[in-house]
mmCIF file of C-alpha atoms in Angstrom:
data_model
loop_
_atom_site.group_PDB
_atom_site.id
_atom_site.type_symbol
_atom_site.label_atom_id
_atom_site.label_comp_id
_atom_site.label_asym_id
_atom_site.label_seq_id
_atom_site.Cartn_x
_atom_site.Cartn_y
_atom_site.Cartn_z
ATOM 1 C CA MET A 1 -35.273 -7.554 -21.510
ATOM 2 C CA ASP A 2 -33.283 -7.195 -18.293
ATOM 3 C CA LYS A 3 -30.260 -5.530 -19.887
ATOM 4 C CA LEU A 4 -28.022 -5.897 -16.837
ATOM 5 C CA GLN A 5 -28.723 -9.627 -16.609
ATOM 6 C CA ALA A 6 -28.183 -9.958 -20.360
ATOM 7 C CA MET A 7 -24.774 -8.311 -19.987
ATOM 8 C CA GLN A 8 -23.872 -10.715 -17.181
ATOM 9 C CA VAL A 9 -24.918 -13.674 -19.321
ATOM 10 C CA PHE A 10 -22.961 -12.382 -22.322
ATOM 11 C CA GLN A 11 -19.842 -11.945 -20.169
ATOM 12 C CA SER A 12 -20.225 -15.472 -18.822
ATOM 13 C CA VAL A 13 -20.534 -16.951 -22.319
ATOM 14 C CA ALA A 14 -17.360 -15.138 -23.354
ATOM 15 C CA ASP A 15 -15.472 -16.211 -20.209
ATOM 16 C CA GLU A 16 -16.703 -19.799 -20.197
ATOM 17 C CA GLY A 17 -16.185 -20.245 -23.925
ATOM 18 C CA GLY A 18 -19.683 -21.434 -24.788
ATOM 19 C CA PHE A 19 -23.406 -21.322 -24.108
ATOM 20 C CA ALA A 20 -23.624 -24.690 -22.349
ATOM 21 C CA ALA A 21 -20.718 -23.887 -20.030
ATOM 22 C CA ALA A 22 -22.207 -20.469 -19.223
ATOM 23 C CA ALA A 23 -25.577 -22.088 -18.498
ATOM 24 C CA ARG A 24 -23.930 -24.424 -15.976
ATOM 25 C CA ALA A 25 -21.977 -21.586 -14.350
ATOM 26 C CA LEU A 26 -25.084 -19.417 -14.055
ATOM 27 C CA ASP A 27 -27.456 -22.287 -13.174
ATOM 28 C CA MET A 28 -29.669 -21.400 -16.136
ATOM 29 C CA SER A 29 -31.020 -23.378 -19.035
ATOM 30 C CA PRO A 30 -29.069 -23.202 -22.336
ATOM 31 C CA ALA A 31 -32.199 -21.832 -23.988
ATOM 32 C CA ALA A 32 -32.361 -18.955 -21.497
ATOM 33 C CA VAL A 33 -28.691 -18.125 -22.084
ATOM 34 C CA THR A 34 -29.209 -18.118 -25.835
ATOM 35 C CA ARG A 35 -32.275 -15.883 -25.512
ATOM 36 C CA HIS A 36 -30.411 -13.321 -23.343
ATOM 37 C CA VAL A 37 -27.553 -13.075 -25.825
ATOM 38 C CA SER A 38 -29.889 -12.816 -28.803
ATOM 39 C CA ASP A 39 -31.883 -10.070 -27.104
ATOM 40 C CA LEU A 40 -28.662 -8.191 -26.317
ATOM 41 C CA GLU A 41 -27.474 -8.452 -29.921
ATOM 42 C CA ALA A 42 -30.819 -7.160 -31.127
ATOM 43 C CA ASP A 43 -30.591 -4.256 -28.682
ATOM 44 C CA VAL A 44 -27.086 -3.165 -29.772
ATOM 45 C CA GLY A 45 -27.762 -3.916 -33.430
ATOM 46 C CA ALA A 46 -24.636 -6.016 -33.954
ATOM 47 C CA ARG A 47 -23.552 -9.648 -33.773
ATOM 48 C CA LEU A 48 -21.451 -10.065 -30.640
ATOM 49 C CA LEU A 49 -20.637 -13.765 -30.835
ATOM 50 C CA GLN A 50 -19.618 -15.951 -33.748
ATOM 51 C CA ARG A 51 -21.204 -19.357 -33.348
ATOM 52 C CA THR A 52 -19.886 -22.526 -35.016
ATOM 53 C CA THR A 53 -20.459 -26.198 -34.295
ATOM 54 C CA ARG A 54 -17.116 -26.374 -32.512
ATOM 55 C CA LYS A 55 -16.758 -23.118 -30.621
ATOM 56 C CA VAL A 56 -18.104 -19.701 -29.785
ATOM 57 C CA SER A 57 -15.848 -16.684 -30.333
ATOM 58 C CA LEU A 58 -16.206 -12.941 -30.014
ATOM 59 C CA THR A 59 -16.670 -10.774 -33.078
ATOM 60 C CA ASP A 60 -14.817 -7.463 -33.319
ATOM 61 C CA ALA A 61 -17.942 -5.745 -32.065
ATOM 62 C CA GLY A 62 -18.203 -8.310 -29.281
ATOM 63 C CA GLU A 63 -14.613 -7.658 -28.157
ATOM 64 C CA ALA A 64 -15.241 -3.924 -27.916
ATOM 65 C CA TYR A 65 -18.588 -4.379 -26.199
ATOM 66 C CA LEU A 66 -17.248 -6.902 -23.670
ATOM 67 C CA ALA A 67 -14.513 -4.494 -22.569
ATOM 68 C CA ARG A 68 -17.130 -1.897 -21.671
ATOM 69 C CA VAL A 69 -19.489 -4.458 -20.140
ATOM 70 C CA ARG A 70 -16.786 -5.603 -17.712
ATOM 71 C CA HIS A 71 -16.323 -2.059 -16.423
ATOM 72 C CA ILE A 72 -20.088 -1.547 -16.124
ATOM 73 C CA LEU A 73 -20.612 -4.748 -14.137
ATOM 74 C CA VAL A 74 -17.735 -3.913 -11.782
ATOM 75 C CA ASP A 75 -19.169 -0.435 -11.215
ATOM 76 C CA VAL A 76 -22.600 -1.912 -10.494
ATOM 77 C CA ALA A 77 -21.119 -4.369 -7.989
ATOM 78 C CA ASP A 78 -19.125 -1.575 -6.328
ATOM 79 C CA ALA A 79 -22.210 0.617 -6.044
ATOM 80 C CA ARG A 80 -24.132 -2.218 -4.414
ATOM 81 C CA CYS A 81 -21.337 -2.864 -1.908
ATOM 82 C CA ALA A 82 -21.016 0.841 -1.162
ATOM 83 C CA ALA A 83 -24.718 1.055 -0.330
ATOM 84 C CA GLN A 84 -24.590 -2.100 1.798
ATOM 85 C CA ALA A 85 -21.586 -0.806 3.739
ATOM 86 C CA HIS A 86 -23.833 1.713 5.480
ATOM 87 C CA THR A 87 -26.001 -1.009 6.964
ATOM 88 C CA VAL A 88 -23.611 -3.967 7.301
ATOM 89 C CA GLU A 89 -21.774 -4.291 10.603
ATOM 90 C CA ILE A 90 -18.013 -3.889 10.355
ATOM 91 C CA ALA A 91 -16.724 -7.325 11.279
ATOM 92 C CA GLY A 92 -14.568 -10.159 10.003
ATOM 93 C CA VAL A 93 -10.889 -10.800 9.324
ATOM 94 C CA VAL A 94 -8.457 -8.335 7.704
ATOM 95 C CA ARG A 95 -5.344 -10.077 6.326
ATOM 96 C CA ILE A 96 -2.252 -7.835 6.225
ATOM 97 C CA SER A 97 1.275 -8.330 4.948
ATOM 98 C CA ALA A 98 4.034 -5.945 6.050
ATOM 99 C CA GLY A 99 7.777 -5.858 6.552
ATOM 100 C CA PRO A 100 9.170 -6.155 10.099
ATOM 101 C CA LEU A 101 9.516 -2.439 10.871
ATOM 102 C CA LEU A 102 6.138 -1.462 9.422
ATOM 103 C CA ALA A 103 4.441 -4.350 11.217
ATOM 104 C CA THR A 104 6.003 -3.433 14.559
ATOM 105 C CA HIS A 105 5.851 0.347 14.546
ATOM 106 C CA VAL A 106 2.931 1.214 12.246
ATOM 107 C CA VAL A 107 0.524 -1.719 11.951
ATOM 108 C CA ALA A 108 0.503 -3.198 15.465
ATOM 109 C CA PRO A 109 -0.232 0.078 17.330
ATOM 110 C CA ALA A 110 -2.931 0.964 14.797
ATOM 111 C CA ILE A 111 -4.627 -2.402 15.240
ATOM 112 C CA ALA A 112 -4.767 -1.964 19.013
ATOM 113 C CA GLU A 113 -6.513 1.413 18.687
ATOM 114 C CA PHE A 114 -8.756 0.340 15.804
ATOM 115 C CA ARG A 115 -10.187 -2.615 17.728
ATOM 116 C CA LEU A 116 -11.336 -0.296 20.507
ATOM 117 C CA GLN A 117 -13.799 1.075 17.944
ATOM 118 C CA TYR A 118 -14.478 -2.138 16.014
ATOM 119 C CA PRO A 119 -14.055 -5.098 18.395
ATOM 120 C CA ARG A 120 -15.654 -7.530 15.924
ATOM 121 C CA VAL A 121 -12.817 -7.037 13.432
ATOM 122 C CA THR A 122 -9.895 -9.442 13.812
ATOM 123 C CA PHE A 123 -6.525 -9.429 12.051
ATOM 124 C CA ASP A 124 -4.169 -11.932 10.478
ATOM 125 C CA VAL A 125 -0.776 -10.224 10.079
ATOM 126 C CA SER A 126 2.098 -11.841 8.184
ATOM 127 C CA VAL A 127 5.485 -10.221 8.741
ATOM 128 C CA GLU A 128 7.514 -10.787 5.601
ATOM 129 C CA VAL A 129 9.557 -9.011 2.978
ATOM 130 C CA THR A 130 8.076 -9.396 -0.506
ATOM 131 C CA SER A 131 8.141 -7.548 -3.801
ATOM 132 C CA PRO A 132 5.266 -5.194 -4.718
ATOM 133 C CA ASN A 133 4.218 -7.427 -7.623
ATOM 134 C CA ALA A 134 4.262 -10.693 -5.690
ATOM 135 C CA GLY A 135 0.875 -12.384 -5.659
ATOM 136 C CA SER A 136 -0.804 -12.981 -2.330
ATOM 137 C CA ASP A 137 -4.058 -13.697 -0.547
ATOM 138 C CA PHE A 138 -3.828 -10.559 1.596
ATOM 139 C CA ASP A 139 -6.399 -7.780 1.846
ATOM 140 C CA ILE A 140 -3.629 -5.190 2.333
ATOM 141 C CA LYS A 141 0.101 -5.344 1.656
ATOM 142 C CA LEU A 142 1.993 -2.400 3.153
ATOM 143 C CA MET A 143 5.285 -1.280 1.610
ATOM 144 C CA SER A 144 7.472 1.832 1.679
ATOM 145 C CA LEU A 145 8.755 2.524 -1.829
ATOM 146 C CA SER A 146 10.305 5.375 -3.765
ATOM 147 C CA SER A 147 7.740 8.009 -4.691
ATOM 148 C CA ASP A 148 8.262 7.390 -8.417
ATOM 149 C CA PHE A 149 7.302 3.725 -8.045
ATOM 150 C CA ASN A 150 5.141 2.649 -10.988
ATOM 151 C CA GLY A 151 4.597 -1.080 -10.652
ATOM 152 C CA ASN A 152 1.861 -3.153 -12.234
ATOM 153 C CA VAL A 153 -0.177 -3.273 -9.036
ATOM 154 C CA ILE A 154 -3.228 -1.647 -7.492
ATOM 155 C CA ALA A 155 -1.940 0.617 -4.738
ATOM 156 C CA ARG A 156 -3.323 3.347 -2.514
ATOM 157 C CA PRO A 157 -0.773 5.871 -1.159
ATOM 158 C CA ILE A 158 -1.057 6.429 2.584
ATOM 159 C CA ILE A 159 1.601 9.088 3.101
ATOM 160 C CA THR A 160 4.690 10.464 1.365
ATOM 161 C CA THR A 161 7.580 11.373 3.624
ATOM 162 C CA SER A 162 11.361 11.601 3.589
ATOM 163 C CA SER A 163 13.955 9.807 5.641
ATOM 164 C CA ILE A 164 15.335 11.915 8.483
ATOM 165 C CA LEU A 165 18.377 11.634 10.750
ATOM 166 C CA CYS A 166 17.849 10.926 14.448
ATOM 167 C CA ALA A 167 19.739 9.934 17.548
ATOM 168 C CA SER A 168 18.902 9.194 21.167
ATOM 169 C CA PRO A 169 19.034 11.970 23.793
ATOM 170 C CA GLU A 170 21.814 10.017 25.537
ATOM 171 C CA TYR A 171 23.995 10.021 22.421
ATOM 172 C CA LEU A 172 23.440 13.735 21.825
ATOM 173 C CA ALA A 173 24.216 14.545 25.478
ATOM 174 C CA ARG A 174 27.476 12.649 25.127
ATOM 175 C CA ARG A 175 28.575 13.773 21.662
ATOM 176 C CA GLY A 176 26.535 16.839 20.824
ATOM 177 C CA ALA A 177 24.450 17.381 17.679
ATOM 178 C CA PRO A 178 25.879 18.046 14.210
ATOM 179 C CA ARG A 179 25.064 21.534 12.914
ATOM 180 C CA THR A 180 25.879 20.905 9.242
ATOM 181 C CA PRO A 181 25.874 17.776 7.062
ATOM 182 C CA GLU A 182 29.690 17.901 6.916
ATOM 183 C CA GLU A 183 29.884 17.551 10.706
ATOM 184 C CA LEU A 184 28.406 14.036 10.391
ATOM 185 C CA ARG A 185 31.937 12.885 9.527
ATOM 186 C CA ALA A 186 32.928 13.441 13.175
ATOM 187 C CA HIS A 187 29.979 11.412 14.516
ATOM 188 C CA ASP A 188 29.096 7.745 14.958
ATOM 189 C CA VAL A 189 26.863 7.046 11.977
ATOM 190 C CA LEU A 190 24.729 3.910 11.755
ATOM 191 C CA TRP A 191 24.160 2.754 8.166
ATOM 192 C CA PHE A 192 21.543 0.614 6.470
ATOM 193 C CA LYS A 193 23.092 -1.498 3.712
ATOM 194 C CA HIS A 194 21.157 -1.355 0.451
ATOM 195 C CA PRO A 195 22.205 -3.018 -2.827
ATOM 196 C CA ASP A 196 21.497 0.169 -4.813
ATOM 197 C CA ARG A 197 23.493 2.492 -2.569
ATOM 198 C CA ARG A 198 27.219 2.693 -1.901
ATOM 199 C CA THR A 199 28.189 2.545 1.748
ATOM 200 C CA GLY A 200 28.937 5.988 3.145
ATOM 201 C CA ASP A 201 27.605 8.016 0.206
ATOM 202 C CA LEU A 202 24.936 10.248 1.710
ATOM 203 C CA THR A 203 22.807 12.811 -0.132
ATOM 204 C CA LEU A 204 20.667 15.267 1.833
ATOM 205 C CA HIS A 205 18.194 17.927 0.700
ATOM 206 C CA THR A 206 16.351 20.921 2.135
ATOM 207 C CA PRO A 207 12.850 22.126 1.214
ATOM 208 C CA ASP A 208 14.318 25.213 -0.483
ATOM 209 C CA GLY A 209 16.414 23.126 -2.894
ATOM 210 C CA GLN A 210 19.823 22.947 -1.200
ATOM 211 C CA GLN A 211 21.716 19.684 -1.621
ATOM 212 C CA ALA A 212 24.682 18.210 0.212
ATOM 213 C CA ARG A 213 26.639 15.114 -0.801
ATOM 214 C CA ILE A 214 29.090 13.769 1.737
ATOM 215 C CA SER A 215 31.134 10.635 2.282
ATOM 216 C CA ILE A 216 31.190 9.166 5.757
ATOM 217 C CA ASP A 217 32.644 6.091 7.459
ATOM 218 C CA PRO A 218 29.831 4.338 9.367
ATOM 219 C CA VAL A 219 30.711 2.811 12.707
ATOM 220 C CA CYS A 220 28.201 0.030 12.105
ATOM 221 C CA GLN A 221 26.267 -1.283 9.108
ATOM 222 C CA PHE A 222 23.037 -3.284 9.156
ATOM 223 C CA ASN A 223 21.035 -5.142 6.540
ATOM 224 C CA HIS A 224 18.106 -5.313 8.985
ATOM 225 C CA VAL A 225 16.229 -2.068 9.626
ATOM 226 C CA ASP A 226 14.826 -3.059 13.028
ATOM 227 C CA SER A 227 18.328 -3.777 14.302
ATOM 228 C CA LEU A 228 19.449 -0.370 13.056
ATOM 229 C CA LEU A 229 16.570 1.295 14.884
ATOM 230 C CA ARG A 230 17.415 -0.589 18.062
ATOM 231 C CA ALA A 231 21.017 0.620 17.880
ATOM 232 C CA MET A 232 19.771 4.208 17.489
ATOM 233 C CA LEU A 233 17.503 3.849 20.538
ATOM 234 C CA GLU A 234 20.364 2.434 22.609
ATOM 235 C CA GLY A 235 22.586 5.432 21.879
ATOM 236 C CA GLY A 236 24.771 3.780 19.262
ATOM 237 C CA GLY A 237 24.830 6.778 16.944
ATOM 238 C CA ILE A 238 22.986 8.777 14.312
ATOM 239 C CA GLY A 239 20.862 6.903 11.792
ATOM 240 C CA GLY A 240 18.285 7.639 9.136
ATOM 241 C CA GLN A 241 14.837 6.120 8.654
ATOM 242 C CA PRO A 242 11.477 7.187 7.133
ATOM 243 C CA VAL A 243 9.533 9.530 9.407
ATOM 244 C CA GLU A 244 6.520 7.228 9.778
ATOM 245 C CA TRP A 245 8.745 4.540 11.334
ATOM 246 C CA LEU A 246 10.398 6.986 13.730
ATOM 247 C CA ALA A 247 7.312 9.022 14.668
ATOM 248 C CA PRO A 248 6.410 7.019 17.833
ATOM 249 C CA TYR A 249 9.911 7.559 19.234
ATOM 250 C CA LEU A 250 10.110 11.210 18.235
ATOM 251 C CA ASN A 251 6.732 11.870 19.859
ATOM 252 C CA THR A 252 7.814 10.230 23.145
ATOM 253 C CA GLY A 253 11.266 11.812 23.155
ATOM 254 C CA ARG A 254 13.194 8.541 22.852
ATOM 255 C CA LEU A 255 14.719 9.862 19.630
ATOM 256 C CA VAL A 256 15.603 13.399 18.605
ATOM 257 C CA ARG A 257 15.812 14.663 15.057
ATOM 258 C CA VAL A 258 19.151 16.147 14.009
ATOM 259 C CA LEU A 259 20.106 18.386 11.084
ATOM 260 C CA ALA A 260 16.570 19.673 10.469
ATOM 261 C CA PRO A 261 15.430 20.659 7.859
ATOM 262 C CA TRP A 262 17.808 18.362 5.934
ATOM 263 C CA THR A 263 16.183 15.137 4.725
ATOM 264 C CA GLY A 264 17.182 12.085 2.748
ATOM 265 C CA SER A 265 15.365 10.188 0.028
ATOM 266 C CA GLU A 266 11.605 10.535 -0.384
ATOM 267 C CA LEU A 267 9.437 7.474 0.188
ATOM 268 C CA THR A 268 5.729 6.722 -0.064
ATOM 269 C CA LEU A 269 3.933 4.238 2.156
ATOM 270 C CA TYR A 270 1.597 2.268 -0.115
ATOM 271 C CA ALA A 271 -1.248 -0.106 0.617
ATOM 272 C CA MET A 272 -1.272 -2.727 -2.152
ATOM 273 C CA LEU A 273 -4.789 -4.019 -2.771
ATOM 274 C CA PRO A 274 -6.003 -7.239 -4.431
ATOM 275 C CA SER A 275 -8.393 -5.592 -6.903
ATOM 276 C CA ARG A 276 -10.030 -2.358 -7.969
ATOM 277 C CA GLN A 277 -13.415 -3.562 -6.815
ATOM 278 C CA PHE A 278 -15.071 -2.100 -3.742
ATOM 279 C CA LEU A 279 -13.249 -3.126 -0.575
ATOM 280 C CA PRO A 280 -15.027 -4.916 2.280
ATOM 281 C CA ALA A 281 -16.255 -2.438 4.875
ATOM 282 C CA ARG A 282 -13.770 -3.730 7.475
ATOM 283 C CA THR A 283 -10.800 -3.260 5.105
ATOM 284 C CA GLU A 284 -11.929 0.202 4.009
ATOM 285 C CA ALA A 285 -12.459 1.259 7.637
ATOM 286 C CA PHE A 286 -9.012 0.054 8.710
ATOM 287 C CA LEU A 287 -7.274 1.686 5.737
ATOM 288 C CA ASP A 288 -8.945 5.013 6.498
ATOM 289 C CA PHE A 289 -8.010 4.686 10.175
ATOM 290 C CA LEU A 290 -4.396 3.705 9.425
ATOM 291 C CA THR A 291 -3.974 6.565 6.958
ATOM 292 C CA GLN A 292 -5.292 9.204 9.354
ATOM 293 C CA ARG A 293 -3.370 7.819 12.325
ATOM 294 C CA THR A 294 -0.088 7.686 10.401
ATOM 295 C CA ARG A 295 -0.471 11.201 9.032
ATOM 296 C CA ASN A 296 -1.299 12.583 12.486
ATOM 297 C CA ALA A 297 1.721 10.864 14.028
ATOM 298 C CA VAL A 298 4.077 12.152 11.343
ATOM 299 C CA ARG A 299 2.679 15.693 11.602
ATOM 300 C CA SER A 300 3.115 15.681 15.362
ATOM 301 C CA ALA A 301 6.662 14.340 15.092
ATOM 302 C CA MET A 302 7.729 16.911 12.517
ATOM 303 C CA GLU A 303 6.174 19.800 14.467
ATOM 304 C CA ARG A 304 7.845 18.628 17.667
ATOM 305 C CA ARG A 305 11.317 18.765 16.165
ATOM 306 C CA ALA A 306 10.895 21.423 13.440
#
């Protein structure tokens, strides 16, 4: 008996709801399907399926066995893909969903560099704001969420950072830099409007556990993060954003961090994935590249302004 094939046949019978339907799905004869299941039952020493003239249902033993069989078959498929990845050329389309700021400042630059190494990989990027649990046909959905996020999704963390306060060199030359959180009250603060946060209520932390809570009057509020970033770059004031979004501008000197080492809320950049099964080689390669590139950029930015 080919035990692996017998497991696949048993799973198909359970999923299709009958021997005839499984035979059609597997392109096998009904007799062959019946023989595989009977051999499997003889091997485990238990009846796995309850057969009647009207339907086929799982026994208690069959329910327990099927749960393990599913994991085994997924692991076998993953192992096969993992082995093939070493010989298969990295090529094809990677479909990505990301919000506007992530798409512009994290994804797009990474794609340009990645394709220098893998020119046969192409990308289909959808810029949209969706919930973590929203269904999609994407290979990767990138989202920045609170570090305690625990949604019912398959997600791979790329990097955990905190929001930091920055301003343009022109603004700081004109107004100076705040030396304490309280001094923010005398500055032009740019604010991102969020439904879970009261306008002007700012909480900052330091690595050694200090905390400061202050109330400020923003000079401008935005419900669009890219517009807020643009205002910061144009010298409109001091604003806060996650480090990974600001890293390109910190590393080129277009923005300067203020009030280090104070930080705001902690966020994790997640890559939401469609399944736990082995990823296509092109998707795995891009995720690895994006993760390393983002971490290097953040490290460089934090060292530059530490």
